[in-house]
Tab-separated table of C-alpha atoms in Angstrom:
chain	number	residue	atom	x	y	z
A	1	MET	CA	-33.470	-24.083	37.290
A	2	THR	CA	-30.481	-26.194	35.920
A	3	MET	CA	-27.547	-27.797	37.713
A	4	LYS	CA	-24.368	-27.509	35.765
A	5	PHE	CA	-20.899	-28.424	36.862
A	6	PRO	CA	-17.762	-28.147	34.814
A	7	SER	CA	-16.227	-31.379	33.395
A	8	VAL	CA	-12.996	-32.560	34.574
A	9	ALA	CA	-9.997	-33.769	32.839
A	10	THR	CA	-9.674	-37.692	32.341
A	11	ASN	CA	-6.491	-37.816	30.524
A	12	ARG	CA	-3.861	-39.408	32.932
A	13	LYS	CA	-0.876	-39.496	30.636
A	14	LEU	CA	1.788	-38.269	33.036
A	15	ILE	CA	5.514	-38.269	33.273
A	16	ALA	CA	7.115	-40.991	35.504
A	17	SER	CA	6.921	-40.499	39.322
A	18	THR	CA	10.691	-39.971	39.391
A	19	GLU	CA	10.457	-37.072	36.978
A	20	ILE	CA	7.658	-35.537	39.033
A	21	ASN	CA	9.946	-35.657	41.972
A	22	LYS	CA	12.626	-33.990	40.039
A	23	LYS	CA	10.277	-31.157	39.073
A	24	ILE	CA	9.077	-30.670	42.595
A	25	ALA	CA	12.898	-30.374	43.690
A	26	ASN	CA	13.223	-27.665	40.982
A	27	MET	CA	10.140	-25.840	42.303
A	28	THR	CA	11.890	-25.638	45.782
A	29	SER	CA	14.842	-23.958	43.950
A	30	VAL	CA	12.425	-21.214	42.530
A	31	LEU	CA	10.738	-20.474	45.706
A	32	LYS	CA	13.302	-18.664	47.404
A	33	GLY	CA	13.392	-15.597	49.787
A	34	TYR	CA	9.908	-14.291	50.436
A	35	TRP	CA	8.186	-17.263	48.250
A	36	ALA	CA	9.984	-19.779	50.586
A	37	ALA	CA	8.013	-18.837	53.629
A	38	ASP	CA	4.951	-20.714	54.777
A	39	ARG	CA	3.067	-17.699	55.532
A	40	TRP	CA	2.882	-14.899	52.791
A	41	ASP	CA	2.506	-11.382	54.352
A	42	ILE	CA	1.081	-9.054	51.704
A	43	ARG	CA	2.714	-6.035	53.440
A	44	ILE	CA	6.213	-7.327	52.388
A	45	CYS	CA	5.164	-9.117	49.234
A	46	PRO	CA	7.575	-7.929	46.359
A	47	HIS	CA	4.809	-8.246	43.640
A	48	PRO	CA	3.576	-4.919	42.396
A	49	SER	CA	-0.194	-5.620	42.524
A	50	ALA	CA	0.554	-6.723	46.319
A	51	ILE	CA	2.290	-3.527	47.065
A	52	GLU	CA	-0.780	-1.609	45.689
A	53	LEU	CA	-3.388	-3.733	47.539
A	54	SER	CA	-1.554	-3.568	50.878
A	55	LYS	CA	-2.263	0.211	50.804
A	56	ASN	CA	-6.119	-0.379	51.012
A	57	PRO	CA	-7.237	0.335	54.536
A	58	SER	CA	-10.157	-2.097	54.158
A	59	LEU	CA	-8.061	-5.108	53.414
A	60	ARG	CA	-8.836	-7.715	56.086
A	61	ASN	CA	-6.859	-10.722	54.721
A	62	ARG	CA	-3.080	-10.015	55.444
A	63	TRP	CA	-1.808	-13.445	55.068
A	64	VAL	CA	-1.834	-16.399	52.823
A	65	ASN	CA	-1.151	-19.515	54.942
A	66	PHE	CA	0.562	-22.546	53.850
A	67	ASP	CA	1.671	-23.636	57.280
A	68	LYS	CA	-1.126	-25.953	57.852
A	69	VAL	CA	-0.137	-28.282	55.036
A	70	GLU	CA	1.313	-31.173	56.602
A	71	ASN	CA	2.544	-32.960	53.440
A	72	VAL	CA	5.786	-31.188	52.396
A	73	TRP	CA	5.350	-32.337	48.607
A	74	LEU	CA	1.813	-30.894	48.458
A	75	LYS	CA	2.975	-27.784	50.269
A	76	THR	CA	5.649	-27.182	47.597
A	77	GLU	CA	3.262	-27.837	44.655
A	78	LEU	CA	0.506	-25.502	46.189
A	79	LYS	CA	3.047	-22.724	46.807
A	80	TYR	CA	4.557	-22.936	43.375
A	81	PHE	CA	0.982	-23.134	41.992
A	82	TYR	CA	0.380	-19.718	43.571
A	83	TYR	CA	3.782	-18.323	42.851
A	84	LEU	CA	3.688	-19.095	39.008
A	85	HIS	CA	0.036	-17.762	38.687
A	86	LEU	CA	0.815	-14.565	40.343
A	87	ASN	CA	4.095	-13.838	38.738
A	88	ASN	CA	3.051	-14.818	35.239
A	89	GLY	CA	0.075	-12.308	35.329
A	90	ALA	CA	-2.763	-15.023	35.364
A	91	TRP	CA	-3.696	-13.727	38.723
A	92	ASN	CA	-3.004	-10.614	40.820
A	93	ALA	CA	-2.926	-9.907	44.541
A	94	LYS	CA	-6.482	-9.501	44.968
A	95	SER	CA	-7.206	-13.010	43.589
A	96	VAL	CA	-4.593	-14.597	45.882
A	97	TRP	CA	-5.289	-12.718	49.134
A	98	ILE	CA	-8.887	-11.996	48.961
A	99	ARG	CA	-10.351	-15.052	47.097
A	100	LYS	CA	-8.077	-18.035	46.646
A	101	GLY	CA	-5.935	-17.799	49.820
A	102	THR	CA	-9.041	-17.831	52.010
A	103	VAL	CA	-10.004	-21.407	50.887
A	104	ILE	CA	-6.714	-23.260	51.366
A	105	SER	CA	-7.327	-24.295	54.868
A	106	ARG	CA	-10.461	-26.323	54.110
A	107	MET	CA	-8.727	-27.912	50.903
A	108	MET	CA	-5.604	-28.945	52.829
A	109	GLY	CA	-7.576	-30.111	55.846
A	110	PHE	CA	-9.365	-32.451	53.447
A	111	LEU	CA	-6.000	-33.652	51.661
A	112	ASN	CA	-4.324	-34.053	55.068
A	113	LEU	CA	-7.223	-36.242	56.228
A	114	LYS	CA	-7.877	-38.361	53.042
A	115	TYR	CA	-4.395	-38.396	51.301
A	116	PRO	CA	-1.671	-37.894	53.964
A	117	ASN	CA	1.005	-39.968	52.329
A	118	ILE	CA	0.890	-38.948	48.621
A	119	THR	CA	3.995	-37.398	47.022
A	120	SER	CA	2.137	-35.468	44.400
A	121	ILE	CA	-1.450	-34.176	43.937
A	122	THR	CA	-1.624	-35.967	40.665
A	123	GLU	CA	-1.718	-39.310	42.483
A	124	VAL	CA	-5.321	-38.516	43.264
A	125	PRO	CA	-7.876	-38.934	40.341
A	126	ILE	CA	-9.529	-35.656	39.989
A	127	LYS	CA	-13.113	-36.950	39.602
A	128	LYS	CA	-12.698	-39.033	42.782
A	129	ALA	CA	-11.241	-36.218	44.717
A	130	LEU	CA	-13.886	-33.728	43.877
A	131	THR	CA	-16.829	-36.095	44.962
A	132	GLU	CA	-15.138	-36.808	48.253
A	133	TYR	CA	-14.197	-33.227	48.767
A	134	ARG	CA	-17.972	-32.194	48.161
A	135	THR	CA	-18.961	-34.831	50.868
A	136	TYR	CA	-16.376	-33.401	53.199
A	137	LEU	CA	-17.432	-29.918	52.888
A	138	THR	CA	-21.099	-30.920	53.425
A	139	GLU	CA	-19.974	-32.594	56.615
A	140	GLN	CA	-18.191	-29.264	57.656
A	141	LYS	CA	-21.386	-27.413	56.868
A	142	VAL	CA	-19.756	-25.592	53.932
A	143	LYS	CA	-21.675	-24.915	50.731
A	144	THR	CA	-20.478	-26.809	47.601
A	145	THR	CA	-22.544	-25.005	45.104
A	146	THR	CA	-23.078	-21.272	44.378
A	147	THR	CA	-26.196	-19.681	42.502
A	148	ASN	CA	-25.410	-17.746	39.484
A	149	TYR	CA	-27.926	-16.130	36.921
A	150	LYS	CA	-27.501	-15.928	33.048
A	151	LEU	CA	-29.705	-14.949	30.227
A	152	ASP	CA	-31.361	-17.711	28.041
A	153	VAL	CA	-31.934	-17.614	24.267
A	154	ASN	CA	-35.212	-15.671	24.963
A	155	GLN	CA	-33.212	-13.140	27.140
A	156	GLN	CA	-34.974	-14.371	30.245
A	157	LYS	CA	-32.981	-14.776	33.433
A	158	VAL	CA	-32.577	-18.342	34.670
A	159	THR	CA	-30.858	-19.711	37.754
A	160	VAL	CA	-27.780	-21.930	37.337
A	161	HIS	CA	-25.970	-23.802	40.099
A	162	ALA	CA	-22.288	-24.125	39.795
A	163	ASN	CA	-19.411	-25.438	41.942
A	164	SER	CA	-18.653	-23.194	45.029
A	165	TYR	CA	-15.222	-21.530	45.153
A	166	TYR	CA	-13.996	-24.206	47.466
A	167	VAL	CA	-14.583	-26.935	44.955
A	168	THR	CA	-13.410	-24.838	42.107
A	169	HIS	CA	-10.119	-24.093	43.801
A	170	LEU	CA	-9.248	-27.734	44.277
A	171	LYS	CA	-10.191	-28.521	40.748
A	172	GLN	CA	-7.944	-25.728	39.469
A	173	PHE	CA	-5.049	-26.902	41.553
A	174	MET	CA	-5.431	-30.570	40.441
A	175	GLU	CA	-5.878	-29.728	36.713
A	176	PHE	CA	-2.940	-27.469	36.542
A	177	TYR	CA	-0.610	-30.322	37.641
A	178	GLU	CA	-2.327	-32.741	35.241
A	179	ASP	CA	-1.170	-30.314	32.628
A	180	PHE	CA	2.102	-29.420	34.176
A	181	TYR	CA	3.210	-33.032	34.426
A	182	PHE	CA	1.726	-34.198	31.113
A	183	ASP	CA	3.722	-36.577	29.082
A	184	GLY	CA	3.145	-35.617	25.487
A	185	GLU	CA	2.440	-32.820	23.022
A	186	GLU	CA	-0.088	-30.123	23.248
A	187	TRP	CA	-2.190	-31.622	20.632
A	188	GLU	CA	-2.856	-34.765	22.838
A	189	LYS	CA	-4.324	-32.790	25.625
A	190	ASP	CA	-8.071	-32.057	26.107
A	191	VAL	CA	-7.354	-28.441	26.379
A	192	TRP	CA	-5.079	-26.804	23.825
A	193	ASN	CA	-3.382	-23.654	24.974
A	194	ARG	CA	-2.588	-21.365	21.990
A	195	ARG	CA	0.480	-19.982	23.855
A	196	LYS	CA	2.038	-23.326	23.626
A	197	LEU	CA	1.192	-24.013	19.961
A	198	SER	CA	3.458	-21.489	18.315
A	199	LEU	CA	0.808	-20.199	15.932
A	200	PRO	CA	1.543	-17.638	13.377
A	201	GLU	CA	0.477	-14.051	14.097
A	202	ASP	CA	-2.229	-14.060	11.501
A	203	LYS	CA	-4.020	-16.882	13.324
A	204	VAL	CA	-4.441	-15.048	16.531
A	205	ASN	CA	-6.433	-11.907	17.498
A	206	PRO	CA	-4.094	-10.102	20.103
A	207	THR	CA	-7.186	-8.324	21.533
A	208	SER	CA	-8.812	-11.739	22.631
A	209	TYR	CA	-8.543	-13.014	26.014
A	210	GLU	CA	-9.510	-16.535	24.701
A	211	TYR	CA	-6.537	-18.684	24.506
A	212	THR	CA	-7.706	-22.354	24.952
A	213	ILE	CA	-9.718	-24.831	22.842
A	214	ASN	CA	-11.534	-27.143	25.262
A	215	PHE	CA	-12.441	-30.684	24.119
A	216	LYS	CA	-13.713	-31.714	27.674
A	217	GLY	CA	-17.245	-32.698	28.020
A	218	PHE	CA	-17.569	-34.982	24.899
A	219	LYS	CA	-19.595	-38.090	25.875
A	220	ASN	CA	-17.941	-40.218	23.328
A	221	ASN	CA	-14.190	-40.318	23.313
A	222	TYR	CA	-13.933	-41.483	19.628
A	223	PHE	CA	-15.893	-38.452	18.354
A	224	LYS	CA	-13.702	-36.193	20.611
A	225	GLU	CA	-10.504	-37.611	18.819
A	226	ILE	CA	-12.087	-37.103	15.459
A	227	VAL	CA	-12.885	-33.463	16.248
A	228	LYS	CA	-9.445	-32.871	17.753
A	229	ARG	CA	-7.723	-34.172	14.389
A	230	TYR	CA	-10.104	-31.933	12.506
A	231	CYS	CA	-9.495	-28.800	14.589
A	232	LYS	CA	-5.714	-29.313	14.219
A	233	LEU	CA	-6.301	-29.545	10.438
A	234	MET	CA	-8.373	-26.295	10.551
A	235	LEU	CA	-5.736	-24.354	12.370
A	236	ASN	CA	-3.694	-24.467	9.366
A	237	THR	CA	-6.243	-22.073	7.532
A	238	ALA	CA	-8.655	-20.755	10.086
A	239	SER	CA	-8.110	-18.392	12.965
A	240	PHE	CA	-7.731	-19.659	16.466
A	241	SER	CA	-11.083	-18.080	17.483
A	242	HIS	CA	-12.939	-19.674	14.696
A	243	VAL	CA	-11.464	-23.127	15.517
A	244	VAL	CA	-12.592	-22.527	19.152
A	245	ASP	CA	-16.162	-22.065	17.661
A	246	ILE	CA	-15.940	-25.180	15.613
A	247	ALA	CA	-15.011	-27.256	18.453
A	248	SER	CA	-17.927	-25.966	20.522
A	249	LYS	CA	-20.351	-26.533	17.802
A	250	LEU	CA	-19.180	-30.143	17.000
A	251	LYS	CA	-19.246	-30.990	20.730
A	252	GLU	CA	-22.867	-30.057	20.778
A	253	PHE	CA	-23.783	-32.172	17.669
A	254	PHE	CA	-21.927	-35.274	18.834
A	255	ASN	CA	-23.193	-35.112	22.304
A	256	PHE	CA	-26.706	-34.795	20.864
A	257	MET	CA	-25.943	-37.931	18.801
A	258	ASN	CA	-24.802	-39.596	21.846
A	259	LYS	CA	-27.826	-38.936	23.985
A	260	ASN	CA	-30.510	-39.337	21.255
A	261	CYS	CA	-28.937	-41.715	18.795
A	262	GLU	CA	-27.351	-44.440	20.810
A	263	GLY	CA	-26.722	-46.768	17.839
A	264	ILE	CA	-24.437	-44.022	16.146
A	265	GLN	CA	-20.784	-44.871	17.135
A	266	ARG	CA	-19.190	-43.976	13.856
A	267	ILE	CA	-19.674	-41.093	11.445
A	268	HIS	CA	-20.446	-43.498	8.518
A	269	GLN	CA	-23.380	-44.697	10.333
A	270	LEU	CA	-25.083	-41.308	10.188
A	271	THR	CA	-28.075	-41.015	7.976
A	272	ARG	CA	-30.261	-38.102	6.953
A	273	ASN	CA	-32.661	-39.184	9.795
A	274	GLU	CA	-30.280	-38.389	12.562
A	275	ILE	CA	-29.251	-35.050	10.869
A	276	GLU	CA	-32.983	-33.970	10.700
A	277	GLN	CA	-33.370	-34.723	14.451
A	278	TYR	CA	-30.411	-32.503	15.225
A	279	PHE	CA	-31.820	-29.628	12.983
A	280	ASN	CA	-35.245	-30.084	14.635
A	281	TYR	CA	-33.451	-29.602	18.082
A	282	ILE	CA	-31.520	-26.561	17.249
A	283	ASN	CA	-34.567	-24.996	15.482
A	284	LEU	CA	-36.567	-25.516	18.676
A	285	LYS	CA	-34.076	-23.663	20.775
A	286	GLY	CA	-35.244	-20.323	19.485
A	287	LEU	CA	-31.929	-19.392	18.078
A	288	LYS	CA	-31.636	-16.835	15.452
A	289	PRO	CA	-31.554	-17.741	11.876
A	290	SER	CA	-27.875	-16.578	11.478
A	291	THR	CA	-26.885	-18.776	14.622
A	292	VAL	CA	-28.728	-21.763	13.133
A	293	THR	CA	-26.959	-21.164	9.877
A	294	GLY	CA	-23.526	-21.156	11.654
A	295	ARG	CA	-24.395	-24.507	13.311
A	296	ILE	CA	-25.339	-26.132	10.004
A	297	SER	CA	-22.521	-24.596	7.996
A	298	THR	CA	-19.902	-25.880	10.658
A	299	LEU	CA	-21.292	-29.473	10.329
A	300	ASP	CA	-21.490	-29.333	6.646
A	301	VAL	CA	-17.961	-27.993	6.124
A	302	PHE	CA	-16.771	-30.765	8.552
A	303	PHE	CA	-18.390	-33.651	6.565
A	304	THR	CA	-17.262	-32.020	3.299
A	305	THR	CA	-13.730	-31.735	4.503
A	306	ILE	CA	-13.129	-35.213	5.931
A	307	GLN	CA	-14.512	-36.608	2.734
A	308	ARG	CA	-12.374	-34.564	0.554
A	309	TYR	CA	-9.294	-35.555	2.442
A	310	ASP	CA	-10.464	-39.196	2.261
A	311	TRP	CA	-10.518	-39.872	6.050
A	312	LYS	CA	-11.317	-43.439	7.017
A	313	ASP	CA	-14.582	-42.669	8.736
A	314	THR	CA	-16.742	-40.244	6.694
A	315	PRO	CA	-20.477	-40.154	5.869
A	316	SER	CA	-21.502	-42.684	3.325
A	317	LYS	CA	-23.780	-40.049	1.382
A	318	ILE	CA	-24.417	-36.329	1.195
A	319	LEU	CA	-26.303	-35.388	4.499
A	320	ILE	CA	-26.746	-31.735	4.282
A	321	PHE	CA	-28.480	-29.727	1.491
A	322	GLN	CA	-28.824	-26.087	0.593
A	323	GLU	CA	-32.555	-26.233	1.566
A	324	ASP	CA	-31.550	-26.835	5.079
A	325	TYR	CA	-30.219	-23.417	5.710
A	326	PRO	CA	-32.624	-20.837	7.025
A	327	LYS	CA	-33.333	-17.702	5.136
A	328	VAL	CA	-31.298	-15.018	7.176
A	329	PRO	CA	-32.811	-11.464	7.128
A	330	LYS	CA	-30.798	-8.852	5.326
A	331	ALA	CA	-28.900	-6.938	8.243
A	332	LEU	CA	-29.452	-3.321	8.471
A	333	PRO	CA	-26.749	-0.954	9.581
A	334	ARG	CA	-26.967	-0.020	13.367
A	335	TYR	CA	-26.207	3.463	14.324
A	336	ILE	CA	-26.171	5.687	17.409
A	337	ASP	CA	-28.559	8.420	17.637
A	338	GLU	CA	-27.173	11.897	16.839
A	339	HIS	CA	-28.145	13.335	20.117
A	340	ILE	CA	-26.265	10.653	21.936
A	341	LEU	CA	-23.163	11.092	19.760
A	342	GLU	CA	-23.394	14.958	20.622
A	343	GLN	CA	-23.351	14.128	24.342
A	344	LEU	CA	-20.439	11.729	23.946
A	345	ASN	CA	-18.461	14.016	21.770
A	346	GLY	CA	-19.134	16.911	24.186
A	347	LYS	CA	-17.212	14.952	26.760
A	348	LEU	CA	-14.162	13.925	24.676
A	349	ASP	CA	-12.000	16.462	26.585
A	350	LYS	CA	-12.676	14.421	29.797
A	351	LEU	CA	-11.079	11.345	28.120
A	352	GLU	CA	-7.366	10.555	27.846
A	353	PRO	CA	-6.155	11.795	24.451
A	354	TYR	CA	-5.535	8.280	22.954
A	355	ILE	CA	-8.994	7.223	24.060
A	356	ALA	CA	-10.609	10.379	22.413
A	357	THR	CA	-8.787	9.596	19.185
A	358	MET	CA	-9.977	6.065	19.101
A	359	VAL	CA	-13.546	7.198	19.691
A	360	MET	CA	-13.311	9.628	16.749
A	361	VAL	CA	-11.686	7.082	14.483
A	362	LEU	CA	-14.497	4.589	15.403
A	363	GLN	CA	-17.169	7.196	14.550
A	364	GLU	CA	-15.737	8.211	11.242
A	365	CYS	CA	-14.476	4.707	9.879
A	366	GLY	CA	-16.927	2.283	11.403
A	367	MET	CA	-14.263	-0.105	12.534
A	368	ARG	CA	-14.498	-2.936	15.063
A	369	ILE	CA	-12.790	-2.334	18.337
A	370	SER	CA	-10.375	-5.233	17.517
A	371	GLU	CA	-9.535	-3.854	14.120
A	372	LEU	CA	-8.695	-0.517	15.780
A	373	CYS	CA	-6.679	-1.904	18.428
A	374	THR	CA	-4.468	-3.850	16.083
A	375	LEU	CA	-3.755	-0.775	13.673
A	376	LYS	CA	-0.182	-0.318	13.234
A	377	LYS	CA	0.858	3.160	14.414
A	378	GLY	CA	3.772	5.157	13.392
A	379	SER	CA	4.737	8.708	12.595
A	380	VAL	CA	5.665	9.906	8.951
A	381	ILE	CA	9.269	11.036	8.746
A	382	THR	CA	9.124	14.706	8.065
A	383	ASP	CA	11.513	15.214	5.164
A	384	LYS	CA	11.515	14.450	1.493
A	385	GLU	CA	12.350	10.785	1.942
A	386	GLY	CA	9.546	10.515	4.326
A	387	ALA	CA	7.215	12.042	1.867
A	388	GLU	CA	8.406	9.568	-0.919
A	389	LEU	CA	7.770	6.644	1.414
A	390	LEU	CA	4.278	7.795	2.285
A	391	PHE	CA	3.525	8.488	-1.289
A	392	THR	CA	4.607	4.900	-2.248
A	393	HIS	CA	2.712	3.355	0.513
A	394	LEU	CA	-0.426	5.038	-0.380
A	395	SER	CA	-0.041	4.003	-4.068
A	396	LEU	CA	0.356	0.445	-3.101
A	397	ARG	CA	-2.586	0.383	-0.891
A	398	ALA	CA	-4.887	2.201	-3.256
A	399	GLY	CA	-7.889	-0.003	-4.148
A	400	ARG	CA	-6.795	-2.675	-1.794
A	401	SER	CA	-7.314	-1.657	1.797
A	402	SER	CA	-7.640	1.443	3.955
A	403	THR	CA	-5.114	3.744	5.491
A	404	ILE	CA	-5.985	6.062	8.275
A	405	ILE	CA	-3.885	9.224	8.659
A	406	THR	CA	-4.486	11.995	11.116
A	407	SER	CA	-2.668	15.306	11.091
A	408	ASN	CA	-2.916	18.440	13.103
A	409	LEU	CA	-1.937	20.493	10.043
A	410	SER	CA	-4.010	21.552	7.121
A	411	PHE	CA	-2.868	20.485	3.681
A	412	ALA	CA	-1.674	23.989	2.882
A	413	LYS	CA	0.957	23.638	5.693
A	414	TRP	CA	2.198	20.122	4.559
A	415	GLU	CA	4.836	21.786	2.315
A	416	GLU	CA	6.544	23.298	5.199
A	417	VAL	CA	7.007	19.807	6.581
A	418	PHE	CA	8.187	17.856	3.563
A	419	HIS	CA	10.063	20.819	2.019
A	420	ASP	CA	9.279	19.918	-1.751
A	421	PRO	CA	6.228	21.544	-3.294
A	422	ILE	CA	5.915	19.292	-6.332
A	423	LEU	CA	6.132	16.051	-4.201
A	424	THR	CA	3.682	17.486	-1.619
A	425	ALA	CA	1.318	18.414	-4.214
A	426	ALA	CA	1.449	14.741	-5.697
A	427	LEU	CA	1.162	13.394	-2.199
A	428	THR	CA	-2.050	15.152	-1.265
A	429	ASP	CA	-3.578	14.406	-4.567
A	430	ARG	CA	-2.957	10.812	-4.200
A	431	LEU	CA	-4.139	11.060	-0.660
A	432	THR	CA	-7.299	12.778	-1.384
A	433	HIS	CA	-8.189	10.618	-4.340
A	434	LYS	CA	-11.368	8.489	-3.562
A	435	SER	CA	-10.751	9.291	0.177
A	436	HIS	CA	-12.948	10.485	2.976
A	437	VAL	CA	-11.482	13.588	4.570
A	438	VAL	CA	-12.938	14.409	7.844
A	439	ASN	CA	-12.484	17.481	10.097
A	440	MET	CA	-12.375	15.882	13.512
A	441	ILE	CA	-14.190	18.919	15.182
A	442	GLY	CA	-17.125	18.786	12.710
A	443	PRO	CA	-20.181	16.594	12.547
A	444	SER	CA	-19.875	13.049	11.404
A	445	TYR	CA	-20.649	12.667	7.574
A	446	ARG	CA	-20.911	8.904	7.973
A	447	MET	CA	-23.336	8.942	10.775
A	448	ARG	CA	-25.538	11.573	9.022
A	449	GLU	CA	-25.554	9.901	5.780
A	450	THR	CA	-26.240	6.351	7.352
A	451	GLN	CA	-29.262	7.997	9.266
A	452	LYS	CA	-30.450	9.388	5.900
A	453	TRP	CA	-30.174	6.084	4.253
A	454	LEU	CA	-32.133	4.335	6.900
A	455	GLU	CA	-34.864	6.907	6.885
A	456	ASN	CA	-35.287	6.605	3.201
A	457	SER	CA	-35.277	2.810	3.209
A	458	HIS	CA	-38.183	2.816	5.774
A	459	SER	CA	-40.148	5.545	3.981
């Protein structure tokens, strides 16, 4: 059993109190009509998700009550906190009325008791407030922790204790305004939001829900700042999700150093001895060779990069060698058994047409879901000019990358579409050259050949 609570922000670089007061005044100008009320009735809420939820006959919580908030400044901040998250799509009505709105009373009772005269929630240090709030809830006989379960590296279920929803809600509220009133650039924060970084499209996977890089939890502030500088540099060349992974792995390494090698306060102090201690640590965790390789590679590239760019604090000698990397078994293709595919394909007519098409494309092309979801979609213009454009497109992409084309017409009927027999013949010839033509209602050639290859490789 482990006890693990999320770390809290410690960066208190906020705008002046007069500017905070101006922002709160602006919040009041935004909270008009329905949103200005101290009690939000879901039956008359204009938000689409609230209109839908209000139709549920089993809904018990009709109101979100702000009327018990005695401090007018906190009331405005709290209402705006709810308003913004509901209307920017971060939350929906179920989150507000069924979960978050039910814990306001305890939270505001605590703030009314402990901090009745503050003019902003940011006047209270987060760590101090959370400690006091846990004590307050315990005295009220309210649980401050909840029990969750997760799988460890050996796929065994382990118990994890985390903050209860009461504590989590206060933490979210306070951290939101730490960020909202922050005086500085996004790079200076301990949590980077990719929506505020203006990254180019090729750095972001639009199908990913991950939109933050979290630098909280570093035990040594110096190493945290080094990693933040490095991650900012890596965002010039690497994808956002890759940099998220880099930050996580480097945090693990430097926290290990902080705990087990107390004399190491700078990177140039690292020796081969500390590196070997860390390698022993990750090897004893029961991780897959590919996972261990990822950790070693991240550290290796980090050291190499900061040395190449001549940073002030770098390793004094080479610390990682090729022999440190474990041998990774050659990955074999994974496939779905034919009888399972037959069952799936037999139910395609039950799916929405676009979902059925996606399933077939996945089967025949072996794409990742993210690759499929980001494919550009468009219809070919059905005239001679459209045929010429398609021919040019296929010629340019030949030998470079794939193009998926679906048609409900056989090649014999394409001349009726493009109205030019010579151009149509050239087009179909270019299209079928070194291509994989699949009849969508037939068996999967790719799956059959992969299965045959696997059977031969094991014989």
